[in-house]
Short mmCIF file of C-alpha atoms in Angstrom, two decimals:
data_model
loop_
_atom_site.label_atom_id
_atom_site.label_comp_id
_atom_site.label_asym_id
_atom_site.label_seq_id
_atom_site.Cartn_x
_atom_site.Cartn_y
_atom_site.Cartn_z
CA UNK Q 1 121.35 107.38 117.86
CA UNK Q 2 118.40 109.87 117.16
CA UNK Q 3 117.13 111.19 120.57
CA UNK Q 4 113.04 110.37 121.09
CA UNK Q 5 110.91 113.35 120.66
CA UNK Q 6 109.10 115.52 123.86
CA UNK Q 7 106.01 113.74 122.90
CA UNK Q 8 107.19 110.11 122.48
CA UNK Q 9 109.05 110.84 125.83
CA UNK Q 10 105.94 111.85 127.92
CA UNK Q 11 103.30 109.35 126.30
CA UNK Q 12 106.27 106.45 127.70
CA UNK Q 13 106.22 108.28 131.66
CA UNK Q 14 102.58 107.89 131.15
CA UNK Q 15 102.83 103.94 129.43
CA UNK Q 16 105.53 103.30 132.63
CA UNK Q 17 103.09 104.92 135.27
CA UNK Q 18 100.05 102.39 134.19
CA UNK Q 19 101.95 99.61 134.87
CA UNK Q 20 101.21 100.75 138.56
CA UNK Q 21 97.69 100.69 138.02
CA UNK Q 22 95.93 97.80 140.65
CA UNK Q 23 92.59 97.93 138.32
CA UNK Q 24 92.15 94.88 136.91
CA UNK Q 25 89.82 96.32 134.01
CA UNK Q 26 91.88 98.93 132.33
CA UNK Q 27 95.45 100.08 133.17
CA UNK Q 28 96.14 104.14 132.55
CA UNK Q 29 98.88 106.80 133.15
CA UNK Q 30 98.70 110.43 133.31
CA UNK Q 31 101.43 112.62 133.46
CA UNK Q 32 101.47 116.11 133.47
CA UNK Q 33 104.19 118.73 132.57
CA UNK Q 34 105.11 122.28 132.22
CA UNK Q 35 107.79 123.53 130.19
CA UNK Q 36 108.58 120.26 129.16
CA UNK Q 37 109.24 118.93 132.86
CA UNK Q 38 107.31 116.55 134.53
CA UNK Q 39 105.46 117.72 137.49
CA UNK Q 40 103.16 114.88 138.75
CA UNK Q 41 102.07 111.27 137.26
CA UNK Q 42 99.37 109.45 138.43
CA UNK Q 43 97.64 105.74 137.83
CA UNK Q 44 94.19 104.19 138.52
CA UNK Q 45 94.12 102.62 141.43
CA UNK Q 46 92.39 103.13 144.90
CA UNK Q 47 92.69 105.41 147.74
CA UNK Q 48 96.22 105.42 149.63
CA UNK Q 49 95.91 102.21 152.08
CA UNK Q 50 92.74 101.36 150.78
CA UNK Q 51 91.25 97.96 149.00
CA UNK Q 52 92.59 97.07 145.49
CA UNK Q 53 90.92 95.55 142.80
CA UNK Q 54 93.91 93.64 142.10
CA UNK Q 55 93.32 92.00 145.85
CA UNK Q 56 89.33 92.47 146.42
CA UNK Q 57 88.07 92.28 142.76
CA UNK Q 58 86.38 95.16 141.22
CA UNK Q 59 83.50 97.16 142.97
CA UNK Q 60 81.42 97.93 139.99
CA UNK Q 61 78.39 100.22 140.29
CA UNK Q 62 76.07 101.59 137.12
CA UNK Q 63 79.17 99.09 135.01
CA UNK Q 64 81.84 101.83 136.31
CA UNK Q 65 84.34 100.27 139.20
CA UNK Q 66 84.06 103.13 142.23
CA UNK Q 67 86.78 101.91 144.47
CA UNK Q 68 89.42 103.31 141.49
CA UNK Q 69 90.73 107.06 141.15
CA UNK Q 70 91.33 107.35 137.80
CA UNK Q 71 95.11 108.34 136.79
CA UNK Q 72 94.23 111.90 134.90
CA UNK Q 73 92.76 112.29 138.92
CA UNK Q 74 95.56 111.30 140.74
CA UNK Q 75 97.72 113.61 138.96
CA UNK Q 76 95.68 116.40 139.49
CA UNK Q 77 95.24 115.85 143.34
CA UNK Q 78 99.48 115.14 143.47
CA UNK Q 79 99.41 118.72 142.65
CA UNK Q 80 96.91 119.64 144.61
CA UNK Q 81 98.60 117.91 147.59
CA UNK Q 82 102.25 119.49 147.21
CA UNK Q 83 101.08 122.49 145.93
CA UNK Q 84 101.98 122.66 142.81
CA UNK Q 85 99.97 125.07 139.98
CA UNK Q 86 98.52 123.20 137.09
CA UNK Q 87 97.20 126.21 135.19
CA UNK Q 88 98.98 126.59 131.69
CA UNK Q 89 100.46 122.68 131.51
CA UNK Q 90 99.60 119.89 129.29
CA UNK Q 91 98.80 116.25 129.83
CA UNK Q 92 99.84 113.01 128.37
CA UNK Q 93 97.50 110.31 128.95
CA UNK Q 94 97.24 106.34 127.28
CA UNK Q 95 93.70 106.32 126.99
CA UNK Q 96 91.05 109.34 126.44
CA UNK Q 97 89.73 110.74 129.45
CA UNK Q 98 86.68 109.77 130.97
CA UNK Q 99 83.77 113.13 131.42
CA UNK Q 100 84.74 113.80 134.85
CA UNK Q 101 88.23 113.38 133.62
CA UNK Q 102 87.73 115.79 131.50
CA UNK Q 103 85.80 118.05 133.71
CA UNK Q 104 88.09 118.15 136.29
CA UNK Q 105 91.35 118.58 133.47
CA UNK Q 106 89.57 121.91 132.31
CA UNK Q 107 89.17 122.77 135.52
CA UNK Q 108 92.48 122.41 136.55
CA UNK Q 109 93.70 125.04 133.58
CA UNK Q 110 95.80 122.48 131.70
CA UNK Q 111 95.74 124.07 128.03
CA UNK Q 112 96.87 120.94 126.16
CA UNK Q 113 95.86 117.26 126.36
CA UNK Q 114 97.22 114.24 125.09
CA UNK Q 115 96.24 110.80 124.25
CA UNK Q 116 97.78 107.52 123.26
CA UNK Q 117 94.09 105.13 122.60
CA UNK Q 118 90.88 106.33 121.56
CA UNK Q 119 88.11 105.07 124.88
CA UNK Q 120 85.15 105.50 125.13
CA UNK Q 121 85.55 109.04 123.94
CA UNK Q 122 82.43 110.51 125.03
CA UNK Q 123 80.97 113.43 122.43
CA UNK Q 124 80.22 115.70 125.47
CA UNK Q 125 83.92 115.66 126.71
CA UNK Q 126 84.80 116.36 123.19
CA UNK Q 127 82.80 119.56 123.12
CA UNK Q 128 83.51 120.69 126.14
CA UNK Q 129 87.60 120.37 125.62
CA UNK Q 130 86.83 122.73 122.37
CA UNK Q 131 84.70 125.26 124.48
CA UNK Q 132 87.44 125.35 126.83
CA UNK Q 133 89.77 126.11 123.64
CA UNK Q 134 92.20 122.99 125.10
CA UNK Q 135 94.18 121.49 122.38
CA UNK Q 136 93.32 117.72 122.10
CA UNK Q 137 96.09 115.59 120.12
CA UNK Q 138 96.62 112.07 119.27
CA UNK Q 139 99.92 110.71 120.23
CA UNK Q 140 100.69 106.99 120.01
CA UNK Q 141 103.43 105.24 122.01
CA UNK Q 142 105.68 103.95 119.06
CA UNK Q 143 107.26 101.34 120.86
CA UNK Q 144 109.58 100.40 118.97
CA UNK Q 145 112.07 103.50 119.98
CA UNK Q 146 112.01 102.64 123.30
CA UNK Q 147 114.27 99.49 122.35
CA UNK Q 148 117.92 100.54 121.71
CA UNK Q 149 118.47 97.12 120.19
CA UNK Q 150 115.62 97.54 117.45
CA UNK Q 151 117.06 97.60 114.25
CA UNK Q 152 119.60 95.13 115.18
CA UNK Q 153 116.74 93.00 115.91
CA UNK Q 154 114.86 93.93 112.76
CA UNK Q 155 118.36 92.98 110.86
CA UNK Q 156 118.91 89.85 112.13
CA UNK Q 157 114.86 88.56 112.30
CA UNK Q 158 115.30 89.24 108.27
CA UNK Q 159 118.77 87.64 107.50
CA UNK Q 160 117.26 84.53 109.48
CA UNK Q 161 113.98 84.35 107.93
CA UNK Q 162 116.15 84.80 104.16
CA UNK Q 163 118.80 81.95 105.88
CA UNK Q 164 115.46 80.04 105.98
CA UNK Q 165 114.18 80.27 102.83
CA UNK Q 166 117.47 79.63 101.12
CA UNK Q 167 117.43 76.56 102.85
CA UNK Q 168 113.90 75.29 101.13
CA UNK Q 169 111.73 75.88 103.68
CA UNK Q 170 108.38 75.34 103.11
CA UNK Q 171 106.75 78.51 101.74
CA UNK Q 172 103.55 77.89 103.71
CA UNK Q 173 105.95 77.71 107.04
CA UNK Q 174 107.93 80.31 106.12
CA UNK Q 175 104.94 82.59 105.59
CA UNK Q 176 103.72 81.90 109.10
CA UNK Q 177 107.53 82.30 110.36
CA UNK Q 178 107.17 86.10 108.65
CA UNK Q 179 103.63 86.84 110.27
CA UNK Q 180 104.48 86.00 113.49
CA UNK Q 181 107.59 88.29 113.12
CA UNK Q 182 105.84 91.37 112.26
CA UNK Q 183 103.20 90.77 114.60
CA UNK Q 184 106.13 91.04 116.76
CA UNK Q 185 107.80 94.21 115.45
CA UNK Q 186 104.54 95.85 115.16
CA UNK Q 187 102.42 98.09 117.35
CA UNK Q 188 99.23 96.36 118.67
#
């Protein structure tokens, strides 16, 4: 078995961290490492102890929720909080940063950030990562090599699919049978 690459790895923490996220509107991770070690992850959600949207419903103002801390955020303040130097590291996030996401990554002295889905990306935040000479990079979660049991399933999903055709199955049926199949082994 072919081991994932840095990237792949990373962009997953980040994919696994959302899935803590209590916002109800949009679910992110950020992770960020240094010499390709993770030192702090972080999720949208609200202050420690506080109200969640997941409980209380959002707590929109100007169409933005305020009671959330966005994920690139929390990182950042995990460092802050332990200590821990962010100057020289790189990011991983699943969704482009927000402005003051942005703002506040620059700050911090992270040299590299990357993303899994285009949102929102705002032009200024875009400029500013280039005056700030931080490398901005595109990296997709490919799904798919997070399942040990892939091609196996790719193998048999075929041979089943052929088992039905040599059968007679109706071509119109078994057309639907292969959509819904490769919707299935597909990134959304």
């Amino acid at each position: 078995m072919e081991r994932i690459s840095w990237h792949q790895y990373f962009m997953a923490q980040s994919h696994l961290l959302a899935l803590r996220s209590t916002c109800t509107r949009l679910m992110v991770g950020a992770t960020i490492v240094r010499d390709k070690r993770i030192i702090a992850g972080g999720y949208n959600g609200s202050i420690s102890g506080g109200k969640h949207c997941i409980d209380e419903g959002c707590y929109v103002i100007d169409n933005h929720c305020v009671r959330t801390i966005h994920a690139e955020m929390n990182a950042l303040l995990q460092c802050a909080k332990f200590g821990v130097p962010t100057a020289g590291s790189e990011m991983y996030v699943t969704h482009f940063p927000c402005l003051n996401c942005c703002k506040a990554i620059i700050q911090a002295g992270i040299k590299k950030m990357y993303f899994a889905t285009e949102y929102k990306n705002n032009p200024y935040a875009i400029e500013l990562f280039e005056q700030a000479g931080i490398e901005v990079e595109q990296v997709e979660l490919e799904e798919m090599i997070l399942d040990t049991q892939n091609q196996e399933k790719l193998t048999f999903t075929a041979n089943l699919l052929s088992q039905l055709e040599k059968l007679g199955l109706e071509e119109k049926e078994l057309q639907t049978l292969k959509e819904k199949a490769n919707k299935l082994y597909t990134s959304s």
